[in-house]
mmCIF file of C-alpha atoms and ligand atoms in Angstrom:
data_model
loop_
_atom_site.group_PDB
_atom_site.id
_atom_site.type_symbol
_atom_site.label_atom_id
_atom_site.label_comp_id
_atom_site.label_asym_id
_atom_site.label_seq_id
_atom_site.Cartn_x
_atom_site.Cartn_y
_atom_site.Cartn_z
ATOM 1 C CA MET A 291 14.328 12.593 22.511
ATOM 2 C CA ALA A 292 12.249 15.502 23.762
ATOM 3 C CA ASN A 293 9.073 14.497 21.976
ATOM 4 C CA ARG A 294 6.939 13.468 24.915
ATOM 5 C CA GLN A 295 3.686 14.044 23.118
ATOM 6 C CA THR A 296 0.674 12.169 24.345
ATOM 7 C CA ILE A 297 -1.159 9.820 22.014
ATOM 8 C CA LEU A 298 -4.583 8.509 22.948
ATOM 9 C CA VAL A 299 -5.264 5.040 21.561
ATOM 10 C CA VAL A 300 -8.960 4.114 21.434
ATOM 11 C CA GLU A 301 -9.014 0.459 20.449
ATOM 12 C CA ASP A 302 -10.965 -2.439 21.928
ATOM 13 C CA GLU A 303 -8.769 -5.195 20.497
ATOM 14 C CA LYS A 304 -6.124 -5.745 23.124
ATOM 15 C CA THR A 305 -3.450 -7.203 20.834
ATOM 16 C CA ILE A 306 -3.656 -4.272 18.427
ATOM 17 C CA GLY A 307 -3.699 -1.791 21.306
ATOM 18 C CA ASN A 308 -0.636 -3.462 22.855
ATOM 19 C CA TYR A 309 1.140 -3.483 19.508
ATOM 20 C CA ILE A 310 0.519 0.247 19.002
ATOM 21 C CA GLU A 311 1.490 1.070 22.572
ATOM 22 C CA THR A 312 4.810 -0.787 22.251
ATOM 23 C CA ILE A 313 5.688 1.124 19.074
ATOM 24 C CA LEU A 314 4.750 4.491 20.566
ATOM 25 C CA LEU A 315 6.536 3.945 23.884
ATOM 26 C CA SER A 316 9.772 2.926 22.163
ATOM 27 C CA ASN A 317 9.551 6.169 20.187
ATOM 28 C CA GLU A 318 9.261 8.437 23.193
ATOM 29 C CA TYR A 319 5.548 9.103 23.039
ATOM 30 C CA LYS A 320 3.314 8.997 26.073
ATOM 31 C CA VAL A 321 0.378 6.646 25.634
ATOM 32 C CA LEU A 322 -3.168 6.676 26.968
ATOM 33 C CA ARG A 323 -5.367 3.651 26.326
ATOM 34 C CA ALA A 324 -9.126 3.402 26.065
ATOM 35 C CA MET A 325 -10.970 0.151 25.342
ATOM 36 C CA ASN A 326 -14.234 1.856 24.407
ATOM 37 C CA GLY A 327 -15.666 5.141 23.183
ATOM 38 C CA THR A 328 -16.875 6.435 26.537
ATOM 39 C CA THR A 329 -13.441 6.137 28.133
ATOM 40 C CA GLY A 330 -11.885 7.570 24.974
ATOM 41 C CA LEU A 331 -14.045 10.679 25.114
ATOM 42 C CA SER A 332 -13.424 11.201 28.803
ATOM 43 C CA LEU A 333 -9.619 10.752 28.468
ATOM 44 C CA CYS A 334 -9.688 13.161 25.556
ATOM 45 C CA THR A 335 -11.297 15.916 27.617
ATOM 46 C CA SER A 336 -9.283 15.237 30.780
ATOM 47 C CA HIS A 337 -5.800 14.725 29.275
ATOM 48 C CA HIS A 338 -5.763 16.783 26.037
ATOM 49 C CA PRO A 339 -3.690 14.353 23.966
ATOM 50 C CA GLU A 340 -1.764 15.629 20.929
ATOM 51 C CA VAL A 341 -3.101 12.906 18.626
ATOM 52 C CA ILE A 342 -5.902 10.333 18.793
ATOM 53 C CA LEU A 343 -5.741 6.932 17.142
ATOM 54 C CA LEU A 344 -9.349 5.848 16.844
ATOM 55 C CA ASP A 345 -10.709 2.437 15.966
ATOM 56 C CA LEU A 346 -14.144 2.756 14.397
ATOM 57 C CA GLY A 347 -15.552 -0.581 15.610
ATOM 58 C CA LEU A 348 -15.988 -0.022 19.337
ATOM 59 C CA PRO A 349 -18.173 -2.000 21.766
ATOM 60 C CA ASP A 350 -20.213 0.888 23.187
ATOM 61 C CA ILE A 351 -20.402 3.977 20.959
ATOM 62 C CA ASP A 352 -19.840 3.831 17.216
ATOM 63 C CA GLY A 353 -16.363 5.151 16.383
ATOM 64 C CA MET A 354 -17.852 7.553 13.853
ATOM 65 C CA GLU A 355 -19.930 9.116 16.619
ATOM 66 C CA VAL A 356 -16.881 9.381 18.871
ATOM 67 C CA LEU A 357 -15.159 11.193 16.014
ATOM 68 C CA GLN A 358 -18.033 13.638 15.561
ATOM 69 C CA ARG A 359 -18.316 14.313 19.272
ATOM 70 C CA ILE A 360 -14.599 15.090 19.554
ATOM 71 C CA ARG A 361 -14.865 17.380 16.538
ATOM 72 C CA GLY A 362 -17.599 19.216 18.435
ATOM 73 C CA PHE A 363 -15.028 20.623 20.841
ATOM 74 C CA SER A 364 -11.546 19.987 19.435
ATOM 75 C CA ASN A 365 -9.441 20.199 16.285
ATOM 76 C CA LEU A 366 -6.768 17.800 17.489
ATOM 77 C CA PRO A 367 -5.507 15.329 14.881
ATOM 78 C CA ILE A 368 -7.532 12.127 14.691
ATOM 79 C CA ILE A 369 -6.165 9.128 12.809
ATOM 80 C CA VAL A 370 -8.719 6.414 12.198
ATOM 81 C CA ILE A 371 -7.698 2.762 12.447
ATOM 82 C CA SER A 372 -9.534 0.943 9.717
ATOM 83 C CA ALA A 373 -9.834 -2.476 8.104
ATOM 84 C CA ARG A 374 -8.648 -2.962 4.556
ATOM 85 C CA THR A 375 -11.995 -3.380 2.855
ATOM 86 C CA GLN A 376 -13.832 -0.474 4.440
ATOM 87 C CA GLU A 377 -13.283 2.222 1.804
ATOM 88 C CA ARG A 378 -16.636 3.876 2.364
ATOM 89 C CA GLU A 379 -15.998 4.021 6.071
ATOM 90 C CA LYS A 380 -12.621 5.648 5.499
ATOM 91 C CA VAL A 381 -14.133 8.283 3.213
ATOM 92 C CA GLU A 382 -16.936 8.934 5.672
ATOM 93 C CA ALA A 383 -14.440 9.309 8.525
ATOM 94 C CA LEU A 384 -12.295 11.735 6.522
ATOM 95 C CA ASP A 385 -15.355 13.747 5.525
ATOM 96 C CA SER A 386 -16.444 13.802 9.188
ATOM 97 C CA GLY A 387 -13.200 15.457 10.216
ATOM 98 C CA ALA A 388 -10.646 12.676 10.640
ATOM 99 C CA ASP A 389 -7.187 13.814 9.554
ATOM 100 C CA ASP A 390 -6.066 10.499 8.189
ATOM 101 C CA TYR A 391 -6.480 6.763 8.492
ATOM 102 C CA ILE A 392 -4.238 3.763 8.808
ATOM 103 C CA THR A 393 -5.215 0.366 7.484
ATOM 104 C CA LYS A 394 -4.777 -2.853 9.481
ATOM 105 C CA PRO A 395 -2.338 -4.551 9.415
ATOM 106 C CA PHE A 396 0.210 -1.745 9.511
ATOM 107 C CA GLY A 397 3.891 -1.545 10.354
ATOM 108 C CA ALA A 398 5.682 0.644 12.874
ATOM 109 C CA GLU A 399 7.149 2.966 10.236
ATOM 110 C CA GLU A 400 3.773 3.619 8.661
ATOM 111 C CA LEU A 401 2.160 4.354 12.013
ATOM 112 C CA LEU A 402 4.932 6.730 13.067
ATOM 113 C CA ALA A 403 4.868 8.506 9.695
ATOM 114 C CA ARG A 404 1.106 9.088 9.982
ATOM 115 C CA ILE A 405 1.538 10.538 13.474
ATOM 116 C CA ARG A 406 4.407 12.807 12.411
ATOM 117 C CA THR A 407 2.352 14.067 9.446
ATOM 118 C CA ALA A 408 -0.652 14.754 11.665
ATOM 119 C CA LEU A 409 1.461 16.659 14.195
ATOM 120 C CA ARG A 410 3.241 18.650 11.500
ATOM 121 C CA HIS A 411 0.020 19.661 9.753
ATOM 122 C CA ARG A 412 -1.499 20.767 13.013
ATOM 123 C CA LEU A 413 1.518 23.006 13.571
ATOM 124 C CA HIS A 414 1.241 24.569 10.102
ATOM 125 C CA VAL A 415 -2.501 25.077 10.377
ATOM 126 C CA GLY A 416 -2.065 26.550 13.862
ATOM 127 C CA GLN A 417 0.414 29.105 12.539
ATOM 128 C CA GLY A 418 -1.544 29.774 9.349
ATOM 129 C CA GLN A 419 1.555 28.870 7.378
ATOM 130 C CA MET A 420 1.900 27.747 3.818
ATOM 131 C CA GLN A 421 4.997 25.884 2.745
ATOM 132 C CA PRO A 422 6.909 28.112 0.264
ATOM 133 C CA VAL A 423 8.448 25.181 -1.593
ATOM 134 C CA TYR A 424 7.817 21.449 -1.924
ATOM 135 C CA SER A 425 10.993 19.529 -2.651
ATOM 136 C CA ARG A 426 11.289 15.740 -2.649
ATOM 137 C CA ASP A 427 13.507 13.395 -4.629
ATOM 138 C CA GLY A 428 14.154 15.819 -7.486
ATOM 139 C CA LEU A 429 10.628 17.198 -7.738
ATOM 140 C CA VAL A 430 10.473 20.882 -6.774
ATOM 141 C CA ILE A 431 7.326 23.000 -6.636
ATOM 142 C CA ASP A 432 7.824 26.690 -6.041
ATOM 143 C CA PHE A 433 4.381 27.882 -4.963
ATOM 144 C CA GLU A 434 5.160 31.592 -5.163
ATOM 145 C CA ARG A 435 6.474 31.426 -8.708
ATOM 146 C CA ARG A 436 4.107 28.596 -9.704
ATOM 147 C CA LEU A 437 7.072 26.703 -11.060
ATOM 148 C CA VAL A 438 7.442 22.922 -11.200
ATOM 149 C CA THR A 439 10.763 21.293 -11.997
ATOM 150 C CA LEU A 440 11.803 17.654 -12.120
ATOM 151 C CA GLN A 441 15.534 16.914 -11.820
ATOM 152 C CA GLY A 442 16.086 20.569 -12.774
ATOM 153 C CA ASN A 443 13.899 20.500 -15.905
ATOM 154 C CA ALA A 444 10.793 22.680 -16.075
ATOM 155 C CA ILE A 445 7.550 20.688 -16.228
ATOM 156 C CA HIS A 446 4.664 22.261 -18.088
ATOM 157 C CA LEU A 447 1.355 21.660 -16.376
ATOM 158 C CA THR A 448 -2.053 22.995 -17.335
ATOM 159 C CA GLN A 449 -3.693 25.295 -14.816
ATOM 160 C CA ILE A 450 -5.874 22.487 -13.442
ATOM 161 C CA GLU A 451 -2.929 20.091 -13.279
ATOM 162 C CA TYR A 452 -0.892 22.666 -11.384
ATOM 163 C CA LYS A 453 -3.731 23.310 -8.930
ATOM 164 C CA LEU A 454 -4.026 19.585 -8.310
ATOM 165 C CA VAL A 455 -0.330 19.022 -7.753
ATOM 166 C CA SER A 456 0.042 22.028 -5.480
ATOM 167 C CA LEU A 457 -3.007 21.065 -3.412
ATOM 168 C CA LEU A 458 -1.562 17.581 -2.868
ATOM 169 C CA ALA A 459 1.928 18.955 -2.195
ATOM 170 C CA GLN A 460 0.634 21.438 0.380
ATOM 171 C CA ASN A 461 -0.878 18.443 2.137
ATOM 172 C CA ALA A 462 2.018 16.069 1.494
ATOM 173 C CA GLY A 463 1.778 12.838 3.452
ATOM 174 C CA LYS A 464 -1.931 13.278 4.040
ATOM 175 C CA VAL A 465 -4.664 11.527 2.106
ATOM 176 C CA LEU A 466 -7.129 13.825 0.323
ATOM 177 C CA THR A 467 -10.481 12.361 -0.690
ATOM 178 C CA TYR A 468 -11.817 12.592 -4.261
ATOM 179 C CA ASP A 469 -14.654 14.768 -2.979
ATOM 180 C CA PHE A 470 -12.360 17.125 -1.145
ATOM 181 C CA ILE A 471 -10.133 17.539 -4.203
ATOM 182 C CA LEU A 472 -13.058 18.015 -6.608
ATOM 183 C CA LYS A 473 -14.613 20.690 -4.387
ATOM 184 C CA ASP A 474 -11.315 22.447 -3.879
ATOM 185 C CA ILE A 475 -10.338 22.561 -7.554
ATOM 186 C CA TRP A 476 -13.674 22.787 -9.361
ATOM 187 C CA GLY A 477 -15.710 24.521 -6.649
ATOM 188 C CA PRO A 478 -18.547 23.239 -4.449
ATOM 189 C CA TYR A 479 -21.222 23.409 -7.157
ATOM 190 C CA ALA A 480 -19.222 22.162 -10.121
ATOM 191 C CA ASP A 481 -20.816 19.316 -12.013
ATOM 192 C CA THR A 482 -17.845 16.977 -11.844
ATOM 193 C CA ASP A 483 -17.103 13.374 -11.061
ATOM 194 C CA ASN A 484 -14.035 11.295 -10.329
ATOM 195 C CA GLN A 485 -13.499 10.687 -14.030
ATOM 196 C CA ILE A 486 -12.237 14.218 -14.688
ATOM 197 C CA LEU A 487 -9.923 13.851 -11.717
ATOM 198 C CA ARG A 488 -8.584 10.518 -12.962
ATOM 199 C CA VAL A 489 -7.916 11.941 -16.429
ATOM 200 C CA ASN A 490 -6.022 14.901 -14.999
ATOM 201 C CA MET A 491 -4.089 12.653 -12.627
ATOM 202 C CA ALA A 492 -3.100 10.356 -15.503
ATOM 203 C CA ASN A 493 -1.758 13.382 -17.400
ATOM 204 C CA ILE A 494 0.136 14.609 -14.348
ATOM 205 C CA ARG A 495 1.688 11.197 -13.807
ATOM 206 C CA ARG A 496 2.810 11.019 -17.423
ATOM 207 C CA LYS A 497 4.669 14.280 -16.848
ATOM 208 C CA LEU A 498 6.067 13.589 -13.381
ATOM 209 C CA GLU A 499 6.535 9.874 -12.976
ATOM 210 C CA VAL A 500 9.214 7.699 -14.542
ATOM 211 C CA ASN A 501 6.701 4.855 -14.455
ATOM 212 C CA PRO A 502 3.109 6.192 -14.184
ATOM 213 C CA ALA A 503 1.876 2.701 -13.297
ATOM 214 C CA GLU A 504 4.113 2.656 -10.229
ATOM 215 C CA PRO A 505 4.014 6.262 -9.047
ATOM 216 C CA HIS A 506 6.761 7.617 -6.850
ATOM 217 C CA TYR A 507 5.286 11.029 -6.021
ATOM 218 C CA ILE A 508 1.498 10.757 -6.040
ATOM 219 C CA PHE A 509 -0.083 7.580 -4.701
ATOM 220 C CA THR A 510 -3.596 6.322 -5.252
ATOM 221 C CA GLU A 511 -5.489 5.315 -2.127
ATOM 222 C CA ILE A 512 -7.952 2.960 -3.761
ATOM 223 C CA GLY A 513 -11.576 4.003 -3.307
ATOM 224 C CA VAL A 514 -10.554 7.005 -1.184
ATOM 225 C CA GLY A 515 -8.320 9.533 -2.909
ATOM 226 C CA TYR A 516 -4.685 10.536 -3.407
ATOM 227 C CA ARG A 517 -1.681 11.052 -1.169
ATOM 228 C CA MET A 518 1.529 12.820 -2.126
ATOM 229 C CA LEU A 519 4.984 11.735 -1.049
ATOM 230 C CA GLU A 520 5.923 13.455 2.188
HETATM 231 CA CA1 CA B 93 -12.593 -2.832 17.104
#
């Protein structure tokens, strides 16, 4: 009950803003509302919210510019509110420093999960911590020993596969873009494309998932990247 963190909601559509506010208030968050980018920026500097929910289609300043301006002075988690078809926009927002996005229409559970993930990652980053172990639903990754087990059985991954899984697991719950993953695993100058990533992911899923077509641990965010079960 003690989580009185402040969430700034920058959204010009009143019904969506009201919907979000209702969910947040009933979950003990404090809510600030802005109907445009200018107010959003000024509330951000005056009230130091813990998380920002940012719609990209705003009446005055483009949401992407609001995002970049906030990133000019703050690392606070920014979750972009996006429409279903705007994959390029989502990728651009993530590459411009957004922590995550949520696609309209979304439910209360999804919204709250995104906020919890954003707050948790900020805490870990702030303390320079790395999770020692990832453990969810029978899948255990021991980062120190570089050991992956599924329901107690050792899973043999190639070096690249292991790097991929551990990168996603260290960021569990958060979407990672194809570009981000490629740069992280193959280096900034590697001549790679999404194809090599897809091939590796298919191999990983064959080893980890009961049904690779309906993954339980690593989800595809179509046109954007991958997200691992939190
Ligand atoms: Ca809008």
